[in-house]
Short mmCIF file of C-alpha atoms in Angstrom, two decimals:
data_model
loop_
_atom_site.label_atom_id
_atom_site.label_comp_id
_atom_site.label_asym_id
_atom_site.label_seq_id
_atom_site.Cartn_x
_atom_site.Cartn_y
_atom_site.Cartn_z
CA MET D 1 -21.15 95.30 -191.28
CA GLN D 2 -23.64 95.81 -194.11
CA GLU D 3 -27.13 94.30 -194.18
CA ILE D 4 -28.51 95.86 -197.38
CA SER D 5 -30.37 93.22 -199.36
CA LEU D 6 -31.68 93.76 -202.88
CA LEU D 7 -34.96 91.98 -202.17
CA ASN D 8 -35.44 93.29 -198.64
CA SER D 9 -34.16 96.83 -198.84
CA VAL D 10 -34.29 97.99 -202.46
CA ILE D 11 -37.09 96.26 -204.37
CA GLY D 12 -38.98 95.56 -201.20
CA PRO D 13 -40.58 95.25 -198.84
CA VAL D 14 -43.96 94.04 -200.00
CA MET D 15 -46.37 96.20 -198.05
CA ARG D 16 -49.66 98.07 -197.76
CA GLY D 17 -49.95 101.82 -197.82
CA PRO D 18 -48.44 104.87 -199.48
CA SER D 19 -45.15 105.19 -197.59
CA SER D 20 -42.53 102.55 -196.84
CA SER D 21 -41.11 104.69 -194.02
CA HIS D 22 -44.54 105.33 -192.53
CA CYS D 23 -46.32 102.05 -193.39
CA ALA D 24 -44.03 99.08 -194.02
CA ALA D 25 -41.62 99.76 -191.17
CA PRO D 26 -44.39 100.53 -188.63
CA TYR D 27 -46.11 97.25 -189.48
CA MET D 28 -42.90 95.24 -189.07
CA MET D 29 -41.74 97.09 -185.94
CA ALA D 30 -45.11 96.61 -184.26
CA LYS D 31 -45.31 92.94 -185.25
CA LEU D 32 -41.81 92.30 -183.89
CA ALA D 33 -42.61 94.04 -180.59
CA ARG D 34 -45.83 92.04 -180.26
CA GLU D 35 -44.00 88.76 -180.87
CA LEU D 36 -41.41 89.58 -178.21
CA SER D 37 -44.02 90.61 -175.65
CA CYS D 38 -46.33 87.65 -176.31
CA SER D 39 -43.72 84.89 -176.63
CA ASN D 40 -44.96 83.04 -173.54
CA GLY D 41 -48.68 82.99 -174.23
CA GLU D 42 -49.28 86.55 -173.09
CA VAL D 43 -52.29 88.43 -174.48
CA LEU D 44 -51.94 92.02 -175.65
CA LYS D 45 -54.35 94.25 -173.75
CA ASP D 46 -53.19 97.80 -174.39
CA ALA D 47 -50.83 99.46 -176.88
CA VAL D 48 -49.66 103.06 -176.90
CA VAL D 49 -47.67 104.41 -179.87
CA ARG D 50 -45.82 107.68 -179.24
CA PHE D 51 -44.48 110.16 -181.81
CA ASP D 52 -42.45 113.28 -181.18
CA PRO D 53 -44.24 116.49 -182.28
CA ARG D 54 -41.09 117.59 -184.15
CA GLY D 55 -40.79 114.30 -186.02
CA SER D 56 -42.28 113.29 -189.36
CA PHE D 57 -44.82 110.77 -188.04
CA ALA D 58 -46.82 113.33 -186.06
CA PRO D 59 -48.19 115.43 -188.96
CA VAL D 60 -48.84 112.60 -191.42
CA TYR D 61 -49.56 109.39 -189.50
CA LYS D 62 -53.27 109.43 -190.35
CA ALA D 63 -52.94 110.51 -193.97
CA GLN D 64 -50.22 107.96 -194.66
CA SER D 65 -51.93 105.18 -192.64
CA SER D 66 -49.11 104.71 -190.13
CA ASP D 67 -51.80 104.15 -187.49
CA GLU D 68 -53.37 101.42 -189.63
CA ASN D 69 -50.07 99.60 -190.03
CA PHE D 70 -49.03 99.89 -186.37
CA ALA D 71 -52.43 98.48 -185.39
CA ALA D 72 -52.20 95.61 -187.89
CA GLY D 73 -48.69 94.69 -186.76
CA LEU D 74 -49.71 94.77 -183.11
CA ALA D 75 -52.67 92.53 -183.96
CA GLY D 76 -50.31 90.03 -185.60
CA ALA D 77 -52.11 90.37 -188.95
CA GLN D 78 -50.71 89.12 -192.25
CA LEU D 79 -50.35 91.56 -195.15
CA ALA D 80 -52.65 89.49 -197.35
CA ASP D 81 -55.45 89.32 -194.75
CA THR D 82 -58.71 90.44 -196.30
CA ASP D 83 -59.70 92.34 -193.13
CA TYR D 84 -56.36 94.17 -192.84
CA ARG D 85 -57.93 97.61 -193.18
CA ASP D 86 -60.66 96.79 -190.66
CA ILE D 87 -58.22 96.22 -187.80
CA LEU D 88 -57.63 99.88 -186.91
CA PRO D 89 -61.35 100.73 -186.56
CA ARG D 90 -61.85 97.63 -184.40
CA VAL D 91 -59.02 98.31 -181.98
CA MET D 92 -59.94 101.99 -181.77
CA ARG D 93 -63.26 100.72 -180.43
CA GLY D 94 -61.35 98.61 -177.91
CA GLU D 95 -62.03 95.29 -179.64
CA GLY D 96 -59.12 92.92 -179.08
CA PHE D 97 -56.92 95.47 -177.34
CA GLN D 98 -56.89 99.17 -176.55
CA PHE D 99 -54.93 101.22 -179.10
CA THR D 100 -53.80 104.82 -178.58
CA ILE D 101 -51.49 107.21 -180.39
CA GLU D 102 -49.88 109.99 -178.35
CA ILE D 103 -47.91 112.98 -179.59
CA CYS D 104 -45.36 113.88 -176.92
CA GLU D 105 -41.69 114.66 -176.41
CA LEU D 106 -39.59 111.52 -176.81
CA GLU D 107 -36.53 111.06 -174.66
CA ASN D 108 -34.54 109.92 -177.68
CA ASN D 109 -35.37 111.92 -180.80
CA ASN D 110 -32.26 111.52 -182.95
CA HIS D 111 -34.17 110.57 -186.12
CA PRO D 112 -37.27 112.12 -187.77
CA ASN D 113 -39.00 108.74 -187.74
CA ARG D 114 -38.50 107.93 -184.06
CA VAL D 115 -41.27 106.04 -182.25
CA ASP D 116 -41.85 104.60 -178.78
CA LEU D 117 -44.13 101.62 -178.18
CA GLU D 118 -45.68 100.73 -174.83
CA LEU D 119 -47.36 97.32 -174.72
CA THR D 120 -49.32 96.04 -171.74
CA VAL D 121 -49.98 92.31 -171.76
CA GLU D 122 -51.74 89.82 -169.54
CA THR D 123 -49.56 86.85 -168.62
CA VAL D 124 -50.83 83.28 -168.44
CA GLU D 125 -50.96 83.77 -164.66
CA GLY D 126 -53.40 86.65 -165.15
CA GLU D 127 -50.93 89.36 -164.18
CA ALA D 128 -50.32 92.60 -166.07
CA ARG D 129 -46.88 93.44 -167.49
CA THR D 130 -45.78 96.49 -169.46
CA ASP D 131 -42.98 96.43 -172.03
CA LEU D 132 -41.36 99.52 -173.54
CA TYR D 133 -39.71 99.59 -176.97
CA ALA D 134 -37.97 102.42 -178.82
CA GLY D 135 -36.90 102.50 -182.42
CA ALA D 136 -36.95 104.27 -185.76
CA SER D 137 -37.97 103.78 -189.37
CA VAL D 138 -34.94 104.59 -191.50
CA GLY D 139 -36.28 104.53 -195.06
CA GLY D 140 -37.33 101.99 -197.66
CA GLY D 141 -39.09 99.89 -195.04
CA MET D 142 -35.88 99.41 -193.06
CA TYR D 143 -36.03 99.98 -189.31
CA TYR D 144 -34.43 99.22 -185.99
CA ILE D 145 -35.57 98.75 -182.41
CA ASP D 146 -32.71 99.87 -180.19
CA ALA D 147 -34.21 99.70 -176.70
CA MET D 148 -36.35 97.13 -174.90
CA ASN D 149 -37.42 97.97 -171.36
CA GLY D 150 -34.58 100.46 -171.09
CA ALA D 151 -31.92 97.97 -172.15
CA PRO D 152 -30.01 98.40 -175.42
CA VAL D 153 -30.83 95.99 -178.24
CA PHE D 154 -30.54 96.24 -182.00
CA GLN D 155 -33.36 94.49 -183.79
CA THR D 156 -33.71 95.03 -187.55
CA GLY D 157 -35.90 92.07 -188.46
CA LYS D 158 -33.19 90.60 -190.67
CA SER D 159 -32.87 87.45 -188.58
CA ALA D 160 -34.92 85.40 -186.20
CA THR D 161 -34.00 86.28 -182.61
CA VAL D 162 -34.27 84.48 -179.29
CA PHE D 163 -33.58 86.32 -176.02
CA ILE D 164 -32.91 84.24 -172.89
CA TRP D 165 -32.51 85.67 -169.38
CA GLY D 166 -30.85 83.97 -166.43
CA GLU D 167 -27.41 83.67 -164.88
CA ALA D 168 -27.23 80.03 -165.84
CA ALA D 169 -28.14 80.93 -169.42
CA VAL D 170 -25.22 83.34 -169.63
CA LEU D 171 -22.84 80.63 -168.43
CA ALA D 172 -24.22 78.16 -170.97
CA ALA D 173 -24.61 80.60 -173.87
CA ASP D 174 -22.76 78.55 -176.49
CA GLY D 175 -24.58 75.38 -175.56
CA ILE D 176 -27.98 77.07 -175.72
CA ALA D 177 -27.16 78.64 -179.09
CA GLY D 178 -26.14 75.26 -180.46
CA GLN D 179 -29.31 73.71 -179.07
CA LEU D 180 -31.48 76.32 -180.81
CA ALA D 181 -29.59 75.90 -184.08
CA ALA D 182 -30.17 72.14 -184.21
CA GLY D 183 -31.54 70.62 -187.40
CA GLY D 184 -29.56 72.71 -189.88
CA ASN D 185 -30.79 76.12 -188.74
CA LYS D 186 -27.99 78.61 -189.46
CA LEU D 187 -26.59 80.35 -186.40
CA PHE D 188 -25.66 83.95 -187.18
CA GLY D 189 -24.32 84.87 -183.78
CA THR D 190 -24.67 84.89 -180.02
CA SER D 191 -24.47 88.03 -177.91
CA VAL D 192 -23.87 87.77 -174.16
CA ASP D 193 -24.75 90.58 -171.74
CA PRO D 194 -23.59 89.49 -168.25
CA GLU D 195 -24.70 92.77 -166.70
CA ARG D 196 -28.32 91.99 -167.57
CA ASN D 197 -27.98 88.21 -167.37
CA ARG D 198 -29.17 88.03 -170.97
CA ILE D 199 -28.10 86.26 -174.11
CA GLU D 200 -29.34 86.93 -177.64
CA VAL D 201 -29.22 84.24 -180.32
CA SER D 202 -29.66 85.22 -183.99
CA LEU D 203 -30.75 82.50 -186.40
CA GLN D 204 -31.84 82.07 -190.00
CA SER D 205 -35.26 80.87 -188.85
CA LEU D 206 -37.14 80.44 -185.60
CA PRO D 207 -36.47 77.12 -183.86
CA GLY D 208 -39.36 74.68 -183.55
CA ALA D 209 -41.70 74.83 -180.57
CA ASP D 210 -40.06 71.78 -179.01
CA LEU D 211 -36.60 73.39 -179.04
CA ILE D 212 -38.00 76.64 -177.62
CA ALA D 213 -39.75 74.69 -174.86
CA ALA D 214 -36.59 72.73 -174.06
CA VAL D 215 -34.53 75.89 -173.62
CA ARG D 216 -37.29 77.60 -171.67
CA GLY D 217 -37.37 74.62 -169.31
CA ARG D 218 -33.63 74.63 -168.60
CA GLU D 219 -32.68 75.18 -164.98
CA GLY D 220 -31.72 78.79 -164.34
CA VAL D 221 -33.62 80.25 -167.33
CA ASN D 222 -35.82 83.05 -165.98
CA ASP D 223 -37.41 84.27 -169.18
CA LEU D 224 -37.33 83.61 -172.92
CA ARG D 225 -38.70 85.71 -175.75
CA TYR D 226 -38.43 85.43 -179.50
CA ALA D 227 -39.39 87.09 -182.77
CA ASP D 228 -39.23 85.85 -186.34
CA ALA D 229 -37.42 87.66 -189.14
CA SER D 230 -39.47 90.39 -190.82
CA GLN D 231 -37.86 89.78 -194.22
CA TYR D 232 -35.48 87.32 -195.87
CA PRO D 233 -32.77 86.64 -193.26
CA VAL D 234 -29.40 88.16 -194.05
CA CYS D 235 -26.65 85.54 -193.88
CA ALA D 236 -23.61 87.54 -194.99
CA THR D 237 -22.88 91.02 -193.65
CA GLU D 238 -19.73 92.01 -195.51
CA ASP D 239 -19.65 95.18 -197.62
CA LEU D 240 -21.05 94.26 -201.04
CA PHE D 241 -22.55 97.46 -202.40
CA SER D 242 -20.66 100.57 -201.29
CA THR D 243 -19.15 101.51 -204.66
CA SER D 244 -20.15 101.11 -208.29
CA ASP D 245 -16.60 100.04 -209.15
CA ALA D 246 -16.85 97.09 -206.77
CA VAL D 247 -20.16 96.01 -208.30
CA ILE D 248 -18.82 96.43 -211.85
CA SER D 249 -15.81 94.28 -210.96
CA VAL D 250 -18.19 91.49 -209.93
CA ALA D 251 -20.01 91.98 -213.24
CA GLU D 252 -16.72 91.59 -215.10
CA GLU D 253 -16.18 88.31 -213.27
CA GLN D 254 -19.61 87.27 -214.55
CA GLY D 255 -18.76 87.94 -218.18
CA GLY D 256 -19.75 91.61 -218.01
CA SER D 257 -23.34 91.03 -216.89
CA LEU D 258 -24.56 93.46 -214.23
CA ALA D 259 -27.72 91.35 -213.90
CA ASP D 260 -25.61 88.31 -213.04
CA ALA D 261 -23.55 90.37 -210.60
CA ALA D 262 -26.73 91.34 -208.78
CA LEU D 263 -27.77 87.70 -208.61
CA VAL D 264 -24.40 86.56 -207.25
CA LEU D 265 -24.29 89.29 -204.61
CA GLU D 266 -27.86 88.76 -203.39
CA ALA D 267 -27.41 84.98 -203.26
CA LYS D 268 -24.38 85.57 -201.05
CA ARG D 269 -26.27 88.04 -198.87
CA LEU D 270 -29.20 85.68 -198.25
CA GLY D 271 -27.21 82.43 -198.13
CA LEU D 272 -29.19 80.95 -201.01
CA SER D 273 -28.28 79.31 -204.29
CA ARG D 274 -28.25 81.38 -207.46
CA ASP D 275 -31.22 79.42 -208.78
CA ALA D 276 -33.25 79.98 -205.63
CA THR D 277 -32.39 83.69 -205.66
CA ARG D 278 -33.37 83.97 -209.33
CA VAL D 279 -36.76 82.49 -208.48
CA LEU D 280 -37.25 85.19 -205.82
CA PHE D 281 -36.37 87.95 -208.29
CA ARG D 282 -38.74 86.57 -210.89
CA GLU D 283 -41.52 86.29 -208.29
CA ARG D 284 -40.92 89.92 -207.31
CA CYS D 285 -41.02 90.97 -210.98
CA GLU D 286 -44.29 89.10 -211.49
CA LEU D 287 -45.73 90.68 -208.33
CA MET D 288 -44.95 94.17 -209.61
CA LEU D 289 -46.61 93.42 -212.94
CA ARG D 290 -49.62 92.01 -211.09
CA VAL D 291 -49.88 95.19 -209.01
CA VAL D 292 -49.99 97.22 -212.24
CA ALA D 293 -52.69 94.94 -213.66
CA GLU D 294 -54.76 95.24 -210.48
CA GLY D 295 -54.46 99.02 -210.63
CA PHE D 296 -55.79 99.07 -214.19
CA ASP D 297 -58.72 96.87 -213.10
CA ALA D 298 -59.63 99.06 -210.11
CA LYS D 299 -63.18 100.36 -209.93
CA PRO D 300 -63.94 104.04 -209.28
CA GLU D 301 -66.23 103.16 -206.38
CA ASP D 302 -63.30 101.50 -204.57
CA ASN D 303 -61.12 104.61 -204.74
CA VAL D 304 -60.32 106.08 -201.31
CA MET D 305 -57.85 108.74 -202.43
CA ARG D 306 -58.72 112.16 -201.07
CA PHE D 307 -57.54 114.29 -203.98
CA LEU D 308 -57.19 112.11 -207.07
CA THR D 309 -59.42 109.94 -209.21
CA LEU D 310 -58.29 106.83 -211.06
CA ARG D 311 -56.51 107.91 -214.25
CA ALA D 312 -54.02 105.15 -215.08
CA ARG D 313 -56.26 103.24 -217.48
CA LYS D 314 -57.24 106.50 -219.21
CA VAL D 315 -53.57 107.41 -219.72
CA ARG D 316 -52.76 103.94 -221.05
CA ASP D 317 -55.64 103.91 -223.52
CA ALA D 318 -55.40 107.53 -224.66
CA ASN D 319 -55.06 108.03 -228.42
CA LEU D 320 -52.25 110.59 -228.47
CA PRO D 321 -51.14 112.60 -231.50
CA SER D 322 -48.70 110.74 -233.71
CA GLY D 323 -45.11 111.24 -232.66
CA LEU D 324 -45.89 112.40 -229.13
CA GLY D 325 -44.10 110.45 -226.42
CA GLY D 326 -44.05 106.99 -227.90
CA ALA D 327 -45.96 103.83 -227.03
CA VAL D 328 -43.35 102.39 -224.65
CA LEU D 329 -43.14 105.57 -222.61
CA GLN D 330 -46.92 106.01 -222.55
CA ASP D 331 -47.41 102.47 -221.27
CA ALA D 332 -44.64 102.87 -218.71
CA MET D 333 -46.11 106.12 -217.38
CA ALA D 334 -49.57 104.55 -217.21
CA GLY D 335 -48.10 101.55 -215.41
CA ALA D 336 -46.44 103.84 -212.87
CA LEU D 337 -49.75 105.58 -212.23
CA SER D 338 -51.52 102.24 -211.91
CA ALA D 339 -49.09 101.03 -209.24
CA MET D 340 -49.34 104.32 -207.36
CA GLU D 341 -53.14 104.22 -207.45
CA ARG D 342 -52.98 100.73 -206.00
CA ASP D 343 -50.52 102.06 -203.43
CA SER D 344 -52.65 105.04 -202.41
CA ASN D 345 -55.70 102.79 -202.12
CA ARG D 346 -53.83 100.66 -199.56
CA GLY D 347 -53.49 97.67 -201.86
CA LEU D 348 -50.62 95.22 -201.64
CA VAL D 349 -47.60 96.76 -203.40
CA CYS D 350 -43.82 96.53 -203.49
CA ALA D 351 -41.71 99.45 -202.35
CA ALA D 352 -39.09 100.07 -205.02
CA PRO D 353 -37.30 101.43 -203.12
CA THR D 354 -40.09 103.24 -201.23
CA ALA D 355 -43.87 103.33 -201.35
CA GLY D 356 -43.74 106.97 -202.41
CA SER D 357 -41.81 105.86 -205.49
CA ALA D 358 -43.50 102.49 -205.90
CA GLY D 359 -44.68 103.25 -209.44
CA VAL D 360 -41.45 103.96 -211.30
CA VAL D 361 -39.92 100.48 -211.37
CA PRO D 362 -43.17 98.51 -211.94
CA GLY D 363 -44.27 101.01 -214.57
CA THR D 364 -40.94 100.70 -216.36
CA LEU D 365 -41.16 96.89 -216.27
CA TYR D 366 -44.72 97.07 -217.63
CA GLY D 367 -43.56 99.25 -220.52
CA LEU D 368 -40.74 96.82 -221.30
CA ILE D 369 -43.01 93.77 -221.17
CA ARG D 370 -45.57 95.42 -223.42
CA HIS D 371 -42.96 96.13 -226.06
CA GLY D 372 -40.79 93.13 -226.75
CA ILE D 373 -38.94 92.32 -223.52
CA ASP D 374 -39.91 88.90 -222.12
CA ILE D 375 -40.23 88.00 -218.44
CA GLU D 376 -36.64 86.74 -218.27
CA GLY D 377 -35.34 90.00 -219.74
CA ALA D 378 -37.56 91.98 -217.39
CA THR D 379 -36.23 89.99 -214.44
CA ASP D 380 -32.66 90.75 -215.57
CA ALA D 381 -33.62 94.42 -215.73
CA LEU D 382 -35.09 94.26 -212.24
CA GLN D 383 -31.88 92.73 -210.87
CA VAL D 384 -29.90 95.60 -212.37
CA MET D 385 -32.37 98.14 -210.96
CA ALA D 386 -31.93 96.53 -207.56
CA VAL D 387 -28.15 96.62 -207.50
CA ILE D 388 -28.14 100.29 -208.59
CA GLY D 389 -30.45 101.02 -205.67
CA ALA D 390 -28.23 99.06 -203.31
CA VAL D 391 -25.25 101.30 -204.05
CA PHE D 392 -27.50 104.29 -203.37
CA ALA D 393 -28.64 102.78 -200.06
CA ALA D 394 -25.07 101.93 -199.03
CA ARG D 395 -23.99 105.53 -199.49
CA GLY D 396 -27.18 107.31 -198.42
CA THR D 397 -30.79 106.79 -197.42
CA PHE D 398 -34.22 106.24 -198.96
CA ALA D 399 -35.94 108.28 -196.25
CA ALA D 400 -37.53 111.42 -197.72
CA GLU D 401 -37.63 112.77 -194.16
CA CYS D 402 -33.83 112.97 -194.43
CA GLY D 403 -33.25 113.65 -198.13
CA GLY D 404 -36.43 114.86 -199.78
CA CYS D 405 -37.93 113.28 -202.88
CA SER D 406 -34.45 113.06 -204.42
CA VAL D 407 -33.88 109.90 -202.40
CA GLU D 408 -37.25 108.42 -203.38
CA THR D 409 -38.32 109.12 -206.97
CA GLY D 410 -34.79 110.31 -207.73
CA ALA D 411 -33.37 106.98 -206.61
CA SER D 412 -36.12 104.95 -208.28
CA ALA D 413 -35.64 106.82 -211.57
CA ALA D 414 -31.92 106.05 -211.43
CA MET D 415 -32.68 102.40 -210.79
CA ALA D 416 -35.19 102.25 -213.64
CA ALA D 417 -32.82 103.99 -216.07
CA ALA D 418 -30.21 101.33 -215.46
CA GLY D 419 -32.82 98.61 -216.00
CA VAL D 420 -33.88 100.13 -219.32
CA ALA D 421 -30.25 100.33 -220.40
CA GLN D 422 -29.80 96.67 -219.45
CA ALA D 423 -32.94 95.61 -221.33
CA TYR D 424 -31.71 97.21 -224.54
CA GLY D 425 -28.17 95.87 -224.47
CA GLY D 426 -26.27 98.35 -222.31
CA ASP D 427 -23.16 97.21 -220.49
CA ALA D 428 -22.50 97.65 -216.78
CA LYS D 429 -20.88 101.09 -217.16
CA GLN D 430 -23.72 102.35 -219.36
CA CYS D 431 -26.24 101.18 -216.76
CA PHE D 432 -24.49 103.18 -214.04
CA ASP D 433 -24.12 106.17 -216.38
CA ALA D 434 -27.85 106.15 -217.13
CA ALA D 435 -28.52 106.08 -213.39
CA ALA D 436 -26.06 108.95 -212.85
CA MET D 437 -27.82 111.09 -215.45
CA CYS D 438 -31.11 110.62 -213.60
CA LEU D 439 -29.58 111.80 -210.34
CA MET D 440 -28.24 114.92 -212.05
CA ASN D 441 -31.81 115.80 -212.94
CA THR D 442 -33.32 115.20 -209.50
CA LEU D 443 -30.78 116.86 -207.17
CA GLY D 444 -32.63 118.89 -204.55
CA LEU D 445 -36.07 117.52 -205.34
CA VAL D 446 -38.25 118.31 -202.32
CA CYS D 447 -40.76 116.02 -200.66
CA ASP D 448 -43.98 118.02 -200.30
CA PRO D 449 -47.09 115.82 -200.21
CA VAL D 450 -50.30 117.82 -200.11
CA GLY D 451 -52.10 117.12 -196.85
CA GLY D 452 -49.55 114.42 -196.06
CA ASP D 453 -51.15 112.07 -198.59
CA VAL D 454 -48.91 110.32 -201.09
CA GLU D 455 -50.99 111.59 -204.00
CA VAL D 456 -50.11 115.15 -205.04
CA PRO D 457 -47.43 115.59 -206.33
CA CYS D 458 -46.27 112.02 -205.72
CA HIS D 459 -48.17 110.36 -208.57
CA ALA D 460 -46.91 113.03 -210.95
CA ARG D 461 -43.36 112.55 -209.65
CA ASN D 462 -43.58 108.84 -210.48
CA VAL D 463 -44.60 109.73 -214.02
CA ALA D 464 -41.62 112.08 -214.18
CA GLY D 465 -39.37 109.36 -212.77
CA VAL D 466 -40.32 107.01 -215.59
CA SER D 467 -39.67 109.78 -218.11
CA HIS D 468 -36.25 110.48 -216.58
CA ALA D 469 -35.44 106.77 -216.74
CA PHE D 470 -36.23 106.30 -220.41
CA SER D 471 -34.70 109.60 -221.53
CA SER D 472 -31.49 108.96 -219.57
CA ALA D 473 -31.11 105.39 -220.85
CA THR D 474 -31.83 106.53 -224.40
CA ALA D 475 -29.24 109.32 -224.21
CA ILE D 476 -26.53 107.06 -222.78
CA LEU D 477 -27.14 104.24 -225.28
CA ALA D 478 -27.08 106.86 -228.07
CA GLY D 479 -23.61 107.99 -226.99
CA PHE D 480 -24.19 110.82 -224.50
CA ASP D 481 -21.51 111.10 -221.79
CA ALA D 482 -22.81 111.37 -218.22
CA VAL D 483 -19.35 112.71 -217.16
CA LEU D 484 -20.08 112.63 -213.41
CA ALA D 485 -19.78 109.33 -211.57
CA TYR D 486 -22.85 107.70 -210.04
CA ASP D 487 -21.26 107.37 -206.58
CA GLU D 488 -20.41 111.07 -206.48
CA LEU D 489 -23.95 112.02 -207.45
CA VAL D 490 -25.39 109.78 -204.73
CA ASP D 491 -23.15 111.54 -202.22
CA GLN D 492 -24.29 114.95 -203.45
CA THR D 493 -27.92 113.88 -203.36
CA VAL D 494 -27.50 113.03 -199.68
CA LYS D 495 -25.61 116.23 -198.87
CA ILE D 496 -28.17 118.45 -200.56
CA GLY D 497 -30.99 116.62 -198.80
CA ALA D 498 -29.38 117.36 -195.45
CA MET D 499 -29.22 121.06 -196.38
CA MET D 500 -32.94 121.26 -197.08
CA HIS D 501 -35.22 123.03 -194.64
CA PRO D 502 -37.26 120.47 -192.64
CA ASP D 503 -40.46 121.83 -194.21
CA LEU D 504 -39.23 120.42 -197.54
CA ARG D 505 -38.71 116.90 -196.26
CA CYS D 506 -42.00 115.04 -195.99
CA THR D 507 -43.77 117.24 -193.46
CA ALA D 508 -46.47 118.63 -195.81
CA ARG D 509 -45.48 122.14 -194.73
CA GLY D 510 -43.66 123.39 -197.84
CA GLY D 511 -43.40 123.20 -201.61
CA CYS D 512 -46.53 121.98 -203.39
CA ALA D 513 -48.20 121.38 -200.03
CA ALA D 514 -48.01 125.08 -199.18
CA THR D 515 -49.65 126.42 -202.35
CA LYS D 516 -52.99 128.18 -202.02
CA THR D 517 -54.72 125.50 -204.06
CA ALA D 518 -53.26 122.74 -201.90
CA LEU D 519 -54.33 124.46 -198.71
CA ARG D 520 -57.85 124.90 -200.07
CA MET D 521 -57.94 121.22 -201.05
CA VAL D 522 -56.88 120.11 -197.59
CA GLU D 523 -59.35 122.43 -195.93
CA ALA D 524 -62.14 121.11 -198.14
CA VAL D 525 -61.53 117.45 -197.38
CA THR D 526 -60.87 118.14 -193.69
CA HIS D 527 -64.04 120.20 -193.35
CA GLY D 528 -65.98 117.62 -195.31
CA ALA D 529 -64.77 114.87 -192.99
#
């Protein structure tokens, strides 16, 4: 079973904050847990979020605003809410609900991004109930919750879910599932757990309130809880992206177009028409360009970065010596910086594939748009970028905690290189070759954010990612031979990441973060705070 979606997992999610692993996933995990615990009119009174001291959340959750996103998700906030960033201060004061973060040994600590959630709610009868959830953020905004009150579950947010408890419910599982899927709602599956007298129904969208009430009122139903999908629901779970050869074969069926192959595969994954899927890709492309524009328009007084000032507009408008760099590359690098500045200032951005690498793809698109590629061509390029990233995700991970920066800006550079090749007439093989060349140049790239903030060297790495993308695409289109296959380089990227010392994988304990200058910078801002 494969649930990788181009819009959900590769050029998404849309999010707030500097890290998809530490911001997007926490928001969605917390929101899902809140929905499950408050399905019957319960009111959240107390929330405790627990991180293991050996994990990656513990040292960086404040700097990367994990606490802000957990709090917002638990409050049921929407990403576009104007008071999004005010929620954490409010709940820390006990307004709405009590919110606490604890660093302690977790019983299950099999992933660097493990987290436990303890929610205490008040029922409509005025009684207190505590629910326990356990899960992990697994990179690129993807996550799972694999335990609820000690019972195994597997919630990824890729479908709407209804849990029903009761012996009678187990006996009538198929009938209840059909009842909830009335009105054209697609039923993905029904899981029956007789030992716990529980059934789980997965759907394309949440049933209406009347259908929920009807099932809740059935004789023998003891409890019912539900949560909506966090992203676009995944309708097809077959393997679509595990090898470049398989993707290229789909492109050949589409007249050689890798952009069309991406469209066909994502439409299949989401159960949508090609036209509807194309609209979503274009909207995502326009969002990325809007993020870049907002970054250029940012005011210095609104900057909350601890170490950097706003430089994107200065880079874009700089009058460089003739022959240095080139206008397309200069604009693309400035666009990458603009998106990252928006990212680090907690603005609404799109992980592509992660927040730590959220500048490379938008910056590349900005450079293309500024120099002769129209919005339709840019959307084609984005589709190609997405499918390149999907093959990476199918074979590896986007979590820097597992693979270092190679799986973030390395992956995004590979994606962008393929998009540039597409924009300037490259065929499917050339797109993959351009991506492969990028991965050659980023093998073993460590993740070493100074002070845990996605600023230094992350903004610079996004600039480098754009440069890798354009140079790789240029070399391949000019006739250079990448020699090594993209799939093999993805595999090596993952293997080398696993060999890295933990201090080099997003813990702010090694690399750039351990330099004397970095330590002085952190001490200065910490002491100043």
